[in-house]
Coordinates of C-alpha atoms and ligand atoms in Angstrom, one line a residue:
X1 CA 0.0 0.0 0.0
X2 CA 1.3 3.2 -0.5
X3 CA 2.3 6.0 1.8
X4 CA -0.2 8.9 2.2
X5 CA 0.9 11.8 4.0
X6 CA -1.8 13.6 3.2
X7 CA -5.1 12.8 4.0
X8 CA -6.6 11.8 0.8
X9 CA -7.8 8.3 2.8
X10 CA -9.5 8.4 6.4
X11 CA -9.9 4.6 8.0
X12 CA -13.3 4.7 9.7
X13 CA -13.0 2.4 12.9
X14 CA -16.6 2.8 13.2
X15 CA -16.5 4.6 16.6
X16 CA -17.3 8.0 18.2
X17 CA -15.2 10.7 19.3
X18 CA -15.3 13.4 21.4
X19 CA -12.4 16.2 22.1
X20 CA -11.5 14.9 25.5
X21 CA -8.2 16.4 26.4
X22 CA -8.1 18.2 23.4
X23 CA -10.6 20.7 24.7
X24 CA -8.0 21.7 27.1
X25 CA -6.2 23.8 24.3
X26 CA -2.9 24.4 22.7
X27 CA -1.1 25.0 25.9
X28 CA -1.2 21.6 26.5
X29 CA -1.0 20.0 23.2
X30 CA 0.3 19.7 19.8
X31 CA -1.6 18.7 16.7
X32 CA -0.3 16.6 14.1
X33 CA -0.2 13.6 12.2
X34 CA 1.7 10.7 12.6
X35 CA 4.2 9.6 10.5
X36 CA 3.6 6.5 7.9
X37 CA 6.0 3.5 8.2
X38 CA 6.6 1.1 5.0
X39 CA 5.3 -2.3 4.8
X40 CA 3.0 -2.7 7.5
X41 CA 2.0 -5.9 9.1
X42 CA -0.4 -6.9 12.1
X43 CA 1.9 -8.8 14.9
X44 CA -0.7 -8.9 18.1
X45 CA -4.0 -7.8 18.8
X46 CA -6.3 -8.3 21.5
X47 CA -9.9 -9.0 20.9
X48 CA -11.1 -8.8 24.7
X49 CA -10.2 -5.2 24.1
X50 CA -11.5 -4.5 20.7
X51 CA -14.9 -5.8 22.2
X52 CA -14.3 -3.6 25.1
X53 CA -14.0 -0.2 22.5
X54 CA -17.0 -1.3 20.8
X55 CA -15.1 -2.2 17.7
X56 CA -16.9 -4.2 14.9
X57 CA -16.6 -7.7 14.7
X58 CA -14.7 -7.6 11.3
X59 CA -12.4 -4.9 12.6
X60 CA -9.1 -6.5 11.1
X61 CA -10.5 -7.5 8.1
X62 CA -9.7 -4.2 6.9
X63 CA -6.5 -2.4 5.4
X64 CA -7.4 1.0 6.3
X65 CA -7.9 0.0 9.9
X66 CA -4.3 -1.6 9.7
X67 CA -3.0 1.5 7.8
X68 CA -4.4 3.6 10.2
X69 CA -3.0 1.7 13.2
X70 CA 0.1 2.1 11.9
X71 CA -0.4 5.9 11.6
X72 CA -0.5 5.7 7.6
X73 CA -3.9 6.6 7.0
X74 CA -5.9 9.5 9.6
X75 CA -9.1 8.2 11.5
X76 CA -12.4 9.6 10.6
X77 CA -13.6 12.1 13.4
X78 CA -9.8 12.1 15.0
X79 CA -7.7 15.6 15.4
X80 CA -4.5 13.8 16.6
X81 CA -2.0 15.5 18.6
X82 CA 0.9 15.4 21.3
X83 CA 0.7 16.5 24.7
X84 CA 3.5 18.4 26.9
X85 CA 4.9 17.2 30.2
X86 CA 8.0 16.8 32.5
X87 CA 9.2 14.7 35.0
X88 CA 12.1 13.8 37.5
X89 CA 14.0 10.5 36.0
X90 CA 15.9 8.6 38.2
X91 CA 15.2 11.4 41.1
X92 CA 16.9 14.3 39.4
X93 CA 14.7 16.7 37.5
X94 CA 14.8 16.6 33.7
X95 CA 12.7 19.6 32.6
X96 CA 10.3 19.2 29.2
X97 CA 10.0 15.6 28.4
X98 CA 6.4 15.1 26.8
X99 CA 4.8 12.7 24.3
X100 CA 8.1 12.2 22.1
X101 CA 6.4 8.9 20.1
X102 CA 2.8 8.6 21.4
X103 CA 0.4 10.5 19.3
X104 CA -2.9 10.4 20.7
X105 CA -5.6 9.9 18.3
X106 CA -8.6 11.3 20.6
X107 CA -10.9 10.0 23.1
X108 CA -13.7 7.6 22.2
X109 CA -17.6 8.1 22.9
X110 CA -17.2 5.8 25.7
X111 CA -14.8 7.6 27.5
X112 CA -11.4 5.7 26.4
X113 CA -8.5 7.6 25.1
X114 CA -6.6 6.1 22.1
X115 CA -2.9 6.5 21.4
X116 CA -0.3 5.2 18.5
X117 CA 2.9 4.5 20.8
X118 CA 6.0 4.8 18.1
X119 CA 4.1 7.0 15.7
X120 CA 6.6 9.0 14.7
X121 CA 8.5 12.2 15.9
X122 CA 6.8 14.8 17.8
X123 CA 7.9 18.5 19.3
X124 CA 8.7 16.4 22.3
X125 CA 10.8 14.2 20.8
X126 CA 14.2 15.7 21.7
X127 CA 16.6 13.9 19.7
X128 CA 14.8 10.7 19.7
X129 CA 13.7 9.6 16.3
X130 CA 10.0 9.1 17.8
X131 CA 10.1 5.1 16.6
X132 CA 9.9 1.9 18.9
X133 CA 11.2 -1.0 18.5
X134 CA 9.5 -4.5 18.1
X135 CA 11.0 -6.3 20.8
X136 CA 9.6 -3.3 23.0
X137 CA 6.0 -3.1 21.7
X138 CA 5.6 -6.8 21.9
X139 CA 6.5 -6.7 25.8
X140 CA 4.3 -3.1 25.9
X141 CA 1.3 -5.3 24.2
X142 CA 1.3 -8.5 26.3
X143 CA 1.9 -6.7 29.4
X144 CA -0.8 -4.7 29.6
X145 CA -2.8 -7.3 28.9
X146 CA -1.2 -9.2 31.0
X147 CA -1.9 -6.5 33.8
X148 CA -5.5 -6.8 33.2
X149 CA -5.6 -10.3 33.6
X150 CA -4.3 -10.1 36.8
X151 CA -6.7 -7.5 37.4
X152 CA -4.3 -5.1 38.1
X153 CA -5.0 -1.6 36.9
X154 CA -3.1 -0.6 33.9
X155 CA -3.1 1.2 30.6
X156 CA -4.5 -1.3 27.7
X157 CA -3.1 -2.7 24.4
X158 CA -5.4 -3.1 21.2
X159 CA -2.8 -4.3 19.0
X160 CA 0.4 -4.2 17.9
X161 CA 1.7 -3.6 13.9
X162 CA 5.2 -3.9 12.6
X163 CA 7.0 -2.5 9.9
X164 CA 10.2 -3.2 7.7
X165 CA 11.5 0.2 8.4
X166 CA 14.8 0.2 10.3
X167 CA 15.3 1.9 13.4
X168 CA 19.0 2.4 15.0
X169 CA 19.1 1.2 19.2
X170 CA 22.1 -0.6 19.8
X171 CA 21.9 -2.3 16.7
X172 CA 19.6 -2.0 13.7
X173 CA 16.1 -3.4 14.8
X174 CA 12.3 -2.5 13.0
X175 CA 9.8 -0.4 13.9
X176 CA 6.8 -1.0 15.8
X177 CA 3.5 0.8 16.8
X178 CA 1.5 0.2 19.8
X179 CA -2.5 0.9 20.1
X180 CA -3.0 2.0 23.8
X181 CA -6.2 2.7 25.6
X182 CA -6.8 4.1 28.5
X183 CA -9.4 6.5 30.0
X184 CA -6.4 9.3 30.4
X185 CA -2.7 8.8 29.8
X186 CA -2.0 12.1 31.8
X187 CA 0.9 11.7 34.1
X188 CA 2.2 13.2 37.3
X189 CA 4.4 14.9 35.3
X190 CA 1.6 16.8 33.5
X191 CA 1.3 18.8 36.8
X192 CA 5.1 19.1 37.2
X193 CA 5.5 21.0 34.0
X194 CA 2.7 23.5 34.5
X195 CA 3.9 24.5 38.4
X196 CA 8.1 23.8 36.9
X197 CA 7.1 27.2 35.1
X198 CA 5.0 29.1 37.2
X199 CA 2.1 28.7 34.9
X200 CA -0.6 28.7 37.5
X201 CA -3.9 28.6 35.1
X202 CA -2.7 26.1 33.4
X203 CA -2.3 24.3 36.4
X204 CA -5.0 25.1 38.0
X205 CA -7.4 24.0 34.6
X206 CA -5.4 20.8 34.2
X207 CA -6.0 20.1 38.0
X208 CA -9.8 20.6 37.5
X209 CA -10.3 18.8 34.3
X210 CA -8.7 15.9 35.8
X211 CA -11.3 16.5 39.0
X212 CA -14.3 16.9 37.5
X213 CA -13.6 13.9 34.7
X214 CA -12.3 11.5 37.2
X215 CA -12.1 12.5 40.4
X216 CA -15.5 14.2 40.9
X217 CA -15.8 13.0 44.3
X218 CA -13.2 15.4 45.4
X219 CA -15.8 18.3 44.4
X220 CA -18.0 17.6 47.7
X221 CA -15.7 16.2 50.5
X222 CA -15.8 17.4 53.1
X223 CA -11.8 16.7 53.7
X224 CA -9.3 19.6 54.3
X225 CA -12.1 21.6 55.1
X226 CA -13.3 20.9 51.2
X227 CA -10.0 21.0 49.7
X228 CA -10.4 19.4 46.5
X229 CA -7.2 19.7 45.6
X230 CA -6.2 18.5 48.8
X231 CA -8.7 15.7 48.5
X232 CA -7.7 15.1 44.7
X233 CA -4.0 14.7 46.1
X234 CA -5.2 12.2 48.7
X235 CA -7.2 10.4 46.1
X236 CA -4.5 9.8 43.5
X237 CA -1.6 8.8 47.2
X238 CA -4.4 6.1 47.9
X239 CA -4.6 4.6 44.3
X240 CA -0.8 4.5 43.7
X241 CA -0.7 2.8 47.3
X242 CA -3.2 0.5 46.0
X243 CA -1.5 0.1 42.5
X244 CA 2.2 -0.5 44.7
X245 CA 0.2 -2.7 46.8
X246 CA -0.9 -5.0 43.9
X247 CA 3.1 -4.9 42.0
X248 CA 4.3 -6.0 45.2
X249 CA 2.1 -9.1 46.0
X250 CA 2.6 -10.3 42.2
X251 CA 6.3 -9.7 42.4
X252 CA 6.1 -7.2 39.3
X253 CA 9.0 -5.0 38.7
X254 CA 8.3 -1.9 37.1
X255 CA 12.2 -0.8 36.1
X256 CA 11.7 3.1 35.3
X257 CA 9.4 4.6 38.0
X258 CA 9.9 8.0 37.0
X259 CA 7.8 10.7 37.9
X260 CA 6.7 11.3 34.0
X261 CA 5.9 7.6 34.0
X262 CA 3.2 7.8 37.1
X263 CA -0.3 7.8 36.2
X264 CA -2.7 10.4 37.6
X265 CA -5.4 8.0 37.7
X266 CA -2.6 5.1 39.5
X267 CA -2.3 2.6 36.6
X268 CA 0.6 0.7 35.4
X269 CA 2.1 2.9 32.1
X270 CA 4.8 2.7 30.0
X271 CA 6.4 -0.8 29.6
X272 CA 10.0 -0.8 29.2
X273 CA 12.4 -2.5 31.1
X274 CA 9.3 -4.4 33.5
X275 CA 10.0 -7.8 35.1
X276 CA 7.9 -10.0 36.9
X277 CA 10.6 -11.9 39.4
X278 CA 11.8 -15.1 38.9
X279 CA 13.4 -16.5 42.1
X280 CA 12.1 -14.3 44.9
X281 CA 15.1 -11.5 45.4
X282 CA 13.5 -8.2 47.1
X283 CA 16.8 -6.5 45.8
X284 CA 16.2 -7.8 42.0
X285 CA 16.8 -4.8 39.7
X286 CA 15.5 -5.6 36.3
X287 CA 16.6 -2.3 34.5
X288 CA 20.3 -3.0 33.1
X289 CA 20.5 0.6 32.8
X290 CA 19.6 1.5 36.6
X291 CA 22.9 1.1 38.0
X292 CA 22.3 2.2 41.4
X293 CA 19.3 -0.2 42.0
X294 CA 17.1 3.4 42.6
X295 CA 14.1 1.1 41.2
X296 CA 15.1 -2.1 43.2
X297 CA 11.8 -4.3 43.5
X298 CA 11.7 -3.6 47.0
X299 CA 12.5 0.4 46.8
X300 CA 9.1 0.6 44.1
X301 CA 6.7 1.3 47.2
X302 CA 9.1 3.9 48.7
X303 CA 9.8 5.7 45.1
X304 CA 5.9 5.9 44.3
X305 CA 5.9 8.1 47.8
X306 CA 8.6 10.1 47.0
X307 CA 6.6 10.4 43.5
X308 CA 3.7 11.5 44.9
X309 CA 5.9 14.1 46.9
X310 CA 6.4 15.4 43.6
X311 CA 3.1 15.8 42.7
X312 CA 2.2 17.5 46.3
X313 CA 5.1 20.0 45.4
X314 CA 3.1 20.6 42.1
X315 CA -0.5 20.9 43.0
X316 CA 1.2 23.3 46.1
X317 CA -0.1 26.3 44.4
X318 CA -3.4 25.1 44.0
X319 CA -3.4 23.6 47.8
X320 CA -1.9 26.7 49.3
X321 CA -1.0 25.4 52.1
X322 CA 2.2 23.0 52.9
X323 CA 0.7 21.3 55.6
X324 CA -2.3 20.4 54.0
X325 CA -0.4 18.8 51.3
X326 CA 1.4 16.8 53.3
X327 CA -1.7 15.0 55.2
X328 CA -2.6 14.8 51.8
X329 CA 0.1 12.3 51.3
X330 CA -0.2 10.7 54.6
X331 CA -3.1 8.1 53.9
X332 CA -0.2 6.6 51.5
X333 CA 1.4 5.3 54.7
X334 CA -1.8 3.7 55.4
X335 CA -3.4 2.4 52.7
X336 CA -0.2 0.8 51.2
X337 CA 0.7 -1.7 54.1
X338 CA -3.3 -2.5 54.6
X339 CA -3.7 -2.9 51.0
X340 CA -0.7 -5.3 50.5
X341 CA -1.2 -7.3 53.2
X342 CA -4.9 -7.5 52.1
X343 CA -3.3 -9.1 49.1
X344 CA -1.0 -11.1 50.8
X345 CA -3.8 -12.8 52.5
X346 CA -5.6 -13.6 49.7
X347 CA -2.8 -15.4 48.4
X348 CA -2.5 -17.0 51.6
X349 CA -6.4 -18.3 51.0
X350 CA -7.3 -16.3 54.1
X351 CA -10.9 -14.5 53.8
X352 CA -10.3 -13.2 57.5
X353 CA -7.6 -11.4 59.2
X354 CA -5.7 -11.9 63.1
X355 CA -2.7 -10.6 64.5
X356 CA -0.7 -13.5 63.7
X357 CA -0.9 -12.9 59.7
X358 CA 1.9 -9.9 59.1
X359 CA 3.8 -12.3 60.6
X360 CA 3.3 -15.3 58.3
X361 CA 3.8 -13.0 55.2
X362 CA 7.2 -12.0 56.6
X363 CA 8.0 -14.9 57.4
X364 CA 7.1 -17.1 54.2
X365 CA 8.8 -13.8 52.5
X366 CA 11.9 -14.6 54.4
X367 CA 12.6 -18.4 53.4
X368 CA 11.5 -17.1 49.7
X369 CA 14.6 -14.5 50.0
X370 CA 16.8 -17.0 51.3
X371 CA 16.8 -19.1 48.7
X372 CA 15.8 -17.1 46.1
X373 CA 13.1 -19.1 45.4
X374 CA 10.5 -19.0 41.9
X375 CA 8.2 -16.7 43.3
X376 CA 5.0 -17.8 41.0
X377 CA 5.6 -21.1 41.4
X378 CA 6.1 -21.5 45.3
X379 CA 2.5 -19.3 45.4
X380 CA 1.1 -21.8 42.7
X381 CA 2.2 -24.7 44.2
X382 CA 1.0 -24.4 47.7
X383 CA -2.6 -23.3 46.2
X384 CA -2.3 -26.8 45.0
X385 CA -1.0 -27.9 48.0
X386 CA -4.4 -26.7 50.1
X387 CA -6.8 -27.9 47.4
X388 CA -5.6 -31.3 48.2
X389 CA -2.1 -31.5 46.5
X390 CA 0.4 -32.8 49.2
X391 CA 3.1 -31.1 50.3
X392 CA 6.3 -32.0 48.5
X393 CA 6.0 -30.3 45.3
X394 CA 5.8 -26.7 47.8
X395 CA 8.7 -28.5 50.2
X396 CA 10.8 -29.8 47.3
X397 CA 11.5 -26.1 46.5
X398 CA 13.3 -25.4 49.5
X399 CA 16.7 -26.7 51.0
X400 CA 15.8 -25.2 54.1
X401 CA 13.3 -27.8 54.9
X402 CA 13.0 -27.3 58.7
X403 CA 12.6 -23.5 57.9
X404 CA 10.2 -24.8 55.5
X405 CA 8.1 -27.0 57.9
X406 CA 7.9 -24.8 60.6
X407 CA 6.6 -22.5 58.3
X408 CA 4.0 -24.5 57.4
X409 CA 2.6 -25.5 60.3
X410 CA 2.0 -22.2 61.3
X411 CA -0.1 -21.9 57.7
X412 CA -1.7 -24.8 58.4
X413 CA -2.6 -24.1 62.0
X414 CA -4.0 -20.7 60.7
X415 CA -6.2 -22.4 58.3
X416 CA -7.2 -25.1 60.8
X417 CA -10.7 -23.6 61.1
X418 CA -11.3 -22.6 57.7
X419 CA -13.2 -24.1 55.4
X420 CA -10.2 -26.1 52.9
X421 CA -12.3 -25.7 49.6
X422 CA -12.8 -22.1 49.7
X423 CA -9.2 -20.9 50.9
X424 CA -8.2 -23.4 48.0
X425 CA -10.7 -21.5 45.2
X426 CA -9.3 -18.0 46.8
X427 CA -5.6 -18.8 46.5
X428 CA -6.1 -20.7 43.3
X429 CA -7.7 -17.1 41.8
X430 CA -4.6 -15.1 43.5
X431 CA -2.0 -16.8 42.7
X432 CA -1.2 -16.6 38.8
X433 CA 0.1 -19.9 36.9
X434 CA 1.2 -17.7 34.1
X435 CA 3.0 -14.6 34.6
X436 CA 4.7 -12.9 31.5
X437 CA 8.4 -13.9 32.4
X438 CA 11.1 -12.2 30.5
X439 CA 11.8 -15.7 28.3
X440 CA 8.5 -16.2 27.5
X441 CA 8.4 -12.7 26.1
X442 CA 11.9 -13.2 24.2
X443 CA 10.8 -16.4 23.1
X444 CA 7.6 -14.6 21.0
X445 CA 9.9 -11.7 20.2
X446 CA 12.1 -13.9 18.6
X447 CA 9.8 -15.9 16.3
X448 CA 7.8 -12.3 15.7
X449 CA 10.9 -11.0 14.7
X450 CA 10.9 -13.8 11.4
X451 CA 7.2 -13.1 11.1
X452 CA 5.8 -16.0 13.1
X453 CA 3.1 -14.3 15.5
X454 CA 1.6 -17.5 16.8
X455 CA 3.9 -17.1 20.0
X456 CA 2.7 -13.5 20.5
X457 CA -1.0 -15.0 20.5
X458 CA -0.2 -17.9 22.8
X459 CA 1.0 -15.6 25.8
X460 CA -2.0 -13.1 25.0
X461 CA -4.2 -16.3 25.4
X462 CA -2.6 -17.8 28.7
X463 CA -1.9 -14.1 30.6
X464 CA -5.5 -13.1 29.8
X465 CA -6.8 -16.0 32.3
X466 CA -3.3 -16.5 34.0
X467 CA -4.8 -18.1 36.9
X468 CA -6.8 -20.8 34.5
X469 CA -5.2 -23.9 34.4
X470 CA -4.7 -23.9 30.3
X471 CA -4.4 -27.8 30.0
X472 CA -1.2 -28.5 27.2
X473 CA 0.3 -25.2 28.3
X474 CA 2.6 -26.1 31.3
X475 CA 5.3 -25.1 29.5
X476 CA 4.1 -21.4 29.9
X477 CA 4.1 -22.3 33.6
X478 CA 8.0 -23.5 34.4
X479 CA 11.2 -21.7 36.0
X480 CA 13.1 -20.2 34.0
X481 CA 15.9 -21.5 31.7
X482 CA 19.6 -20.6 32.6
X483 CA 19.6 -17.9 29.8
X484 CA 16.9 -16.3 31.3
X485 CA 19.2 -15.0 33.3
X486 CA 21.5 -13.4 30.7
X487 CA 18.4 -11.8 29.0
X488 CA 19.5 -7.7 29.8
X489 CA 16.6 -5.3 29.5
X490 CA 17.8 -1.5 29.2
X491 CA 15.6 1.8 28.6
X492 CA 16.1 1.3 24.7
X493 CA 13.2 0.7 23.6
Ligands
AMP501 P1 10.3 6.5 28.6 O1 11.6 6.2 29.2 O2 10.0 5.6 27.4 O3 9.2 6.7 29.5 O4 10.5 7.9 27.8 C1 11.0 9.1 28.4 C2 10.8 10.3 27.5 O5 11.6 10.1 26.3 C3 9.4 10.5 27.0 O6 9.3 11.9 26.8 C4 9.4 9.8 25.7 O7 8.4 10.3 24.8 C5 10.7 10.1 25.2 N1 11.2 9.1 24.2 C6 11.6 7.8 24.5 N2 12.0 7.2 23.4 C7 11.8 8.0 22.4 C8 12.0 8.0 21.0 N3 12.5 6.9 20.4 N4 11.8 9.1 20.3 C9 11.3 10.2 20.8 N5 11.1 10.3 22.1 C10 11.3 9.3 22.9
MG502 MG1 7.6 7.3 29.7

C-alpha cells in the first residue's frame, strides 16, 4: 500500500469521538499527524479489548484499519496530537520531556483515550527519532494485557503492527507501533510541568479537568475543610498505594518509575524495562541501565511516595498550604501496608484477618529470599497444596526444609478452622500460573521477529486468564531457563 501523507484516505473504525483532552487547548497539546511507516504488518492484537471499545466484529478484516494503526492513514472524526509534560528520572529533574512517540488519536464516545505509541517524531521528541522497536511493543502489548488479567489496573493494548523500516538502538532493529487505551494517559508529570514554570492557570485547569472527569468525588468532600485539591492529592496517594500494593504481592518489577511515568489515575504505564521476578530476590533490579538499583523491587513502594511528593510539590499552588499537602500524602502510609497485606492474604487463602498474619507474610517472604526461590511457582504450588495437593511439590522447593516445615505448620494451624475448599478457590484465583516472564516474552519476540506471530498469540491467550489452568500449556508455567538470566533489559526501547 502506499504511503499517504496527506489525507486523501481516512480509515473509519466505526467509533465515536469526542475532544476529551483536546478541549483543554494548545497549551497543553500539539496537533499533528503521525508519521507513515513502509510495509505494515499486524503482529498482536487483542480481541477482549476491541470488544471492550466497541469495535466491529470484522475490525481486522480491513486495510485502512491496519493503515491507520500504523499511523498511515488518519481516523475519521480524530484531530491527533501530542501533549507536553515533565518529570524527574531517576530522582533528578529533567525539565520538558512530553509525548516524544505517542500521538494520541482522541478519546472515544465511551470515554477511552486512544494512542499510536511509536508514531513517529513529535515536538517532544528531543533527539529521539519518535520510533519503537519491536521487541519493545511486543513486551508493551502483552503486558498490559497481562496486567489486566491479573486485574491489576493498567493502561491497555489493542494491537500491535510492525513494519520493515529500520530503526538504529544498539543495533539496527524495525519499527513497531502500539495501540494504547486508556481512560487518560495524563501523568504526574503533566502537573510538574505547568507549576516547573510558574504557569498557574494552566495548572489550575489541568487540576480541575482531571477533578471533574475522574475525580468528581473530590468536588464535595468534606476533607481539608473541602480542599479538592487536597482531597484530589489524597485520592491519586491512595490509588498508587493501591496500585504499589498490587506490584508488590505479584512480584512485578516496574524498572523506570519515574515521575513522567506515574499515572494520575494510578495505573501501570509505559512498559520498558518491567519484570515479573523469577526467584524471589526483594533487591532484583530488572533495569540494566539502573545502576544504582534506585528502582530495586523492594524500593518501588518507597519511590511511588517520594513520586507523589512530587506531585504535592506541584499541586502546592493550587493547595496553598504545605501542611495540607502533606496530610494529603499521609493516607499513602496507610493504605499501602493495609492494602498489600490484604493481598497477601488472599494469596494465603485467608478471607479473615488476626494478628498472627503480618507475621506469616514475613515470614514465608523470608525463606522465599533466602533461597531465592520461583516466586509464581512456590504461590502456585502451595494453592495446589491446600486444594488437596500434598506437600512436597511446595517443600521440594526449599533446601531449608525445617525453615520450611515450621513454616507450614503455622499456615496450616491458621487455616485449621477454615473451610479447605474455599481458601483453596481464593488462593487458586490469586495466585497466577502464568505470569509474563522475560523468556517467555523473548521467546515470542524472537519468532515475531521472522514473522511468526503464533507465540505473541499464545502468551495473549494464557496471561489473559493467567490463573486458569490452560491444559497443554505447562510449558508457559516452568522456572526459567539458565539464559533467562542473561536476558539484559535496558531503557532502549
Ligand atoms: P520513557 O523512558 O519511554 O518513559 O521515555 C521518556 C521520555 O523520552 C518521554 O518523553 C518519551 O516520549 C521520550 N522518548 C523515549 N523514546 C523516544 C524515541 N525513540 N523518540 C522520541 N522520544 C522518545
Ligand atoms: Mg515514559
Amino acid at each position: 500500500m502506499s504511503l499517504l501523507a496527506e489525507d486523501t484516505v481516512a480509515a473509519d473504525l466505526g467509533l465515536q469521538w469526542k475532544p476529551g483532552f483536546l478541549a483543554l487547548g494548545p497549551a497543553f497539546l500539539t496537533e499533528l499527524r503521525p508519521t507513515p511507516l513502509p510495509d505494515h504488518y499486524w503482529v498482536g492484537h487483542s480481541e477482549a479489548l476491541a470488544r471492550e471499545l466497541g469495535l466491529p466484529a470484522d475490525w481486522r478484516q480491513s486495510d485502512s484499519t491496519l493503515a491507520a494503526l500504523t499511523g498511515n492513514v488518519s481516523v475519521a472524526g480524530t484531530r491527533p496530537f501530542a501533549t507536553v509534560y515533565s518529570g524527574h528520572q531517576f530522582g533528578v529533574w529533567a525539565g520538558q520531556l512530553g509525548d516524544g512517540r505517542a500521538i494520541m488519536l482522541g478519546e472515544t464516545a465511551g470515554g477511552l483515550e486512544v494512542q499510536l505509541k511509536g508514531a513517529g517524531r513529535t515536538p517532544y521528541s528531543r533527539g529521539g527519532d519518535g520510533r519503537a522497536v519491536l521487541r519493545s511493543s511486543i513486551r508493551e502489548f502483552l503486558c498490559s494485557e497481562a496486567m489486566h488479567g491479573l486485574g491489576i489496573p493498567t493502561t491497555r493494548a489493542l494491537c500491535v503492527t510492525g513494519s520493515n523500516a529500520p530503526v538504529y538502538r544498539e543495533e539496527p532493529e524495525t519499527a513497531a507501533v502500539v495501540t494504547r487505551v486508556a481512560p487518560s494517559f495524563i501523568r504526574f508529570g503533566h502537573f510538574e510541568h505547568f507549576a516547573a514554570n510558574q504557569r498557574d492557570a494552566e495548572l489550575r485547569a489541568l487540576a480541575n479537568y482531571v477533578i471533574d472527569r475522574y475525580y468528581p468525588a473530590c468536588r464535595t468532600t468534606e476533607r481539608f475543610n473541602g480542599n479538592a485539591y487536597a482531597a484530589f492529592l489524597e485520592a491519586v496517594s491512595e490509588r498508587t498505594a493501591d496500585l504499589l500494593a498490587q506490584w508488590q504481592a505479584v512480584g512485578f518489577c516496574h524498572g523506570v518509575m519515574n515521575t513522567d511515568n506515574m499515572s494520575i489515575l494510578g495505573l501501570t504505564i509505559d512498559y520498558g524495562p518491567f519484570q515479573f521476578l523469577d526467584g524471589f530476590d526483594p533487591r532484583h533490579i530488572c533495569n540494566h541501565s539502573d545502576t544504582s538499583g534506585r528502582y530495586a523491587f523492594n524500593q518501588q513502594p518507597n519511590v511511588a511516595y517520594w513520586n507523589l511528593f512530587c506531585l504535592a510539590q506541584a499541586l502546592l499552588p493550587l493547595i496553598g498550604d504545605q501542611e495540607i499537602a502533606v496530610a494529603a500524602l499521609e493516607s499513602y502510609k496507610t493504605v499501602f501496608p493495609r492494602e498489600f497485606e490484604s493481598r497477601m492474604r488472599a494469596k494465603l487463602g485467608l478471607t479473615d484477618s488476626a494478628e498472627s498474619d503480618r507475621a506469616l507474610i514475613e515470614g514465608v517472604l523470608k525463606l522465599l529470599a533466602a533461597e531465592k526461590v520461583d516466586y509464581t511457582i512456590f504461590w502456585r504450588r502451595l494453592s495446589q497444596h491446600m486444594a488437596g495437593g500434598n506437600a512436597e511439590p511446595v517443600r521440594d522447593l526449599f533446601l531449608d526444609r525445617a525453615g520450611f516445615d515450621a513454616w507450614l505448620l503455622l499456615f496450616s494451624e491458621r487455616h485449621a478452622q477454615a473451610s479447605q475448599p474455599e481458601a483453596a478457590d481464593l488462593m487458586l484465583k490469586s495466585n497466577p500460573k502464568y505470569v509474563l516472564r522475560n523468556h517467555l516474552g523473548q521467546q515470542a519476540i524472537e519468532a515475531a521477529g521472522q514473522k511468526d506471530f503464533s507465540g505473541v498469540a499464545t502468551l495473549l491467550t494464557l496471561l489473559q486468564t493467567p490463573s486458569e489452568e490452560h491444559p497443554g500449556a505447562d510449558a508457559y508455567a516452568g522456572f526459567p531457563p539458565d539464559w533467562a538470566s542473561t536476558i539484559a533489559i535496558s531503557c532502549s526501547s
